[in-house]
Amino acid sequence: MATPKKGRNASAQSKPGRSLALILIAIVALTGGMFASGHTKPRLGIDLAGGTSITLRAVPEAGNESAINKTNMDTAVSIMERRVNGLGVSEAEVQTQGRDNIVVNIPKGTNSEQARKQVGTTAKLYFRPVIATEVSGGKGAASPSPSPSGSPSGKPSGKPEATEKNSASPSATPTTQGRAVTDGLKADATPSASASDKPESSPSPSASDGSAQADANALQAKYAKLDCTDTKTRSTVGDGVKASQPTLACGKNSGGQWQKYILGPAEVDGTDVDKAQAVLNTQTGAGWTVTMDFTDAGAKKFGDITGKLAQNQPPQNQFAIVLDGDVVSDPSVRQALTGGNAEISGNFNQQSAQELSNMLSYGALPLTFKVDSMTTVTAALGGDQLHAGLIAGAIGLALVVVYLLAYYRGLSFVAILSLMVSAALTYTLMALLGPAIGFALNLPAVCGAIVAIGITADSFIVYFERVRDEIREGRTLRPAVERAWPRARRTILVSDFVSFLAAAVLFIVTVGKVRGFAFTLGLTTLLDVVVVFLFTKPLLTLLARRPFFANGHKWSGLDPKSLGAQPPLRRTRRPSAPVETKEA
């Protein structure tokens, strides 16, 4: 029997147990992590688990119908995708339909109402100064809103405040110097917290101010009648109002009550926000906060308006962040914020801070969108297709196993175990990737997993045939296993590289469900390399030491006689010359 040469091959042949132990530890660790996280099943996509389908229709501003074009629609799709991703939603589909529609499909398990607000509330984002606010349906003069919009954390907290990022708020209380800056309302027409809010001397309105005064009176009358608890009223409040005009708006406070507002003209819009993010502030103990970075132009605008607001008393030292007529937050200002950034702190938890940062980051769209329809998608059809797909996959797997048993006999034991290891790794990773990166299993992904069965089996066959070729050349099994490995390894790596490259290109250039197929194909291709290197090769090395395989049993699949093996050349002898005999 030939002995292996010293070096890497000898080491690999003598210590296959290490590789098997490593992959066993990996399977145990992944399985343990799966059960520890509570996610024991892969997350399903909308076509398998059902979900929500939202159809949005683009509505251009009056006189600007040309705004509905491919560039703006693609921009809107990109922003909506980022919004949905900001919710932690995976496998959501955002795509254009026709000239002016966008369809958003969101899998089951996501708060559909929250998702609708994120993708359906697509008007431009504005920062407006607060003129007056009170609880809708309440009595008396306007009073400052008691808390930020959004989900409360349950901790007692005052008004949210906007301060310079990484700096403390000033301790001194600003003095009252009249109203918050706005040209939309006149002093006499605006509800105020008290009469002392008015300047000590105010010039009488001239005749040229008559129209503005009338508008202010009309707005005040609407404000008095505004009932934000009525859904229909909330859906139309602020409709048709330009950014340069004062408006009415509604928003919820931390107690869950509807708050109504009179807001001045927009001073800053969503395009002036360069970046916003939710941050856990552990240095000052402020908890979850929302930080904003402005563009150069936005920084100047924001610095100007906050400087003017800081001179007023509540509620006129507040600015409202308004998205499609809803006040999503109304922080107060105690100093001019001129550094090009700001931090909103207050009664936030992680969810409410993330929601506000998403709206600030992705609030500005080039078009206004209206929700045309919002329907629930059932998984009945997808479930039937999944059932049919799983049956097809089971039949394909059974045929592969039958072929392996018939052709490779005992050697098929290695292939079947390798397929089981590959399946275990694929399943646990898919279950863990759901909560980790938002991977969701859809029908194309299932197809990718089924295709992977053939790719994985092909790698085993390449190696087995190399081993059998070595046996046909007259070598015994143990050296045949080692000599066949380098050539088989190169072939397997090249084949898997091509498959992975195709999957990567497909993932990059496609959208929607096709990416699920590409991702699954790429994942299973990588796992094929891991299984072949750390399981199939070491296991075959161990089995080559067992008499059943080493002696070439006829049911081992490695019988030299069945393979047509020829004796080694070094054992052959030349025939002797024939001896002539004479008859007596």
mmCIF file of C-alpha atoms in Angstrom, residues 70 88 126 224-225 228 244 260 345 365 370 451 547 564:
data_model
loop_
_atom_site.group_PDB
_atom_site.id
_atom_site.type_symbol
_atom_site.label_atom_id
_atom_site.label_comp_id
_atom_site.label_asym_id
_atom_site.label_seq_id
_atom_site.Cartn_x
_atom_site.Cartn_y
_atom_site.Cartn_z
ATOM 1 C CA LYS A 70 -39.693 58.700 -14.826
ATOM 2 C CA GLY A 88 -37.040 47.116 9.692
ATOM 3 C CA TYR A 126 -42.005 71.333 6.547
ATOM 4 C CA ALA A 224 -62.027 77.257 16.794
ATOM 5 C CA LYS A 225 -64.234 74.741 14.938
ATOM 6 C CA CYS A 228 -58.951 66.649 15.173
ATOM 7 C CA SER A 244 -45.804 80.212 2.186
ATOM 8 C CA LYS A 260 -54.791 71.057 17.031
ATOM 9 C CA SER A 345 -34.694 65.407 23.045
ATOM 10 C CA LEU A 365 -40.572 63.701 -2.154
ATOM 11 C CA LYS A 370 -52.507 59.849 -2.444
ATOM 12 C CA VAL A 451 -31.731 24.346 -7.562
ATOM 13 C CA PRO A 547 -12.339 -2.456 5.425
ATOM 14 C CA GLY A 564 -12.485 -1.972 -14.593
#
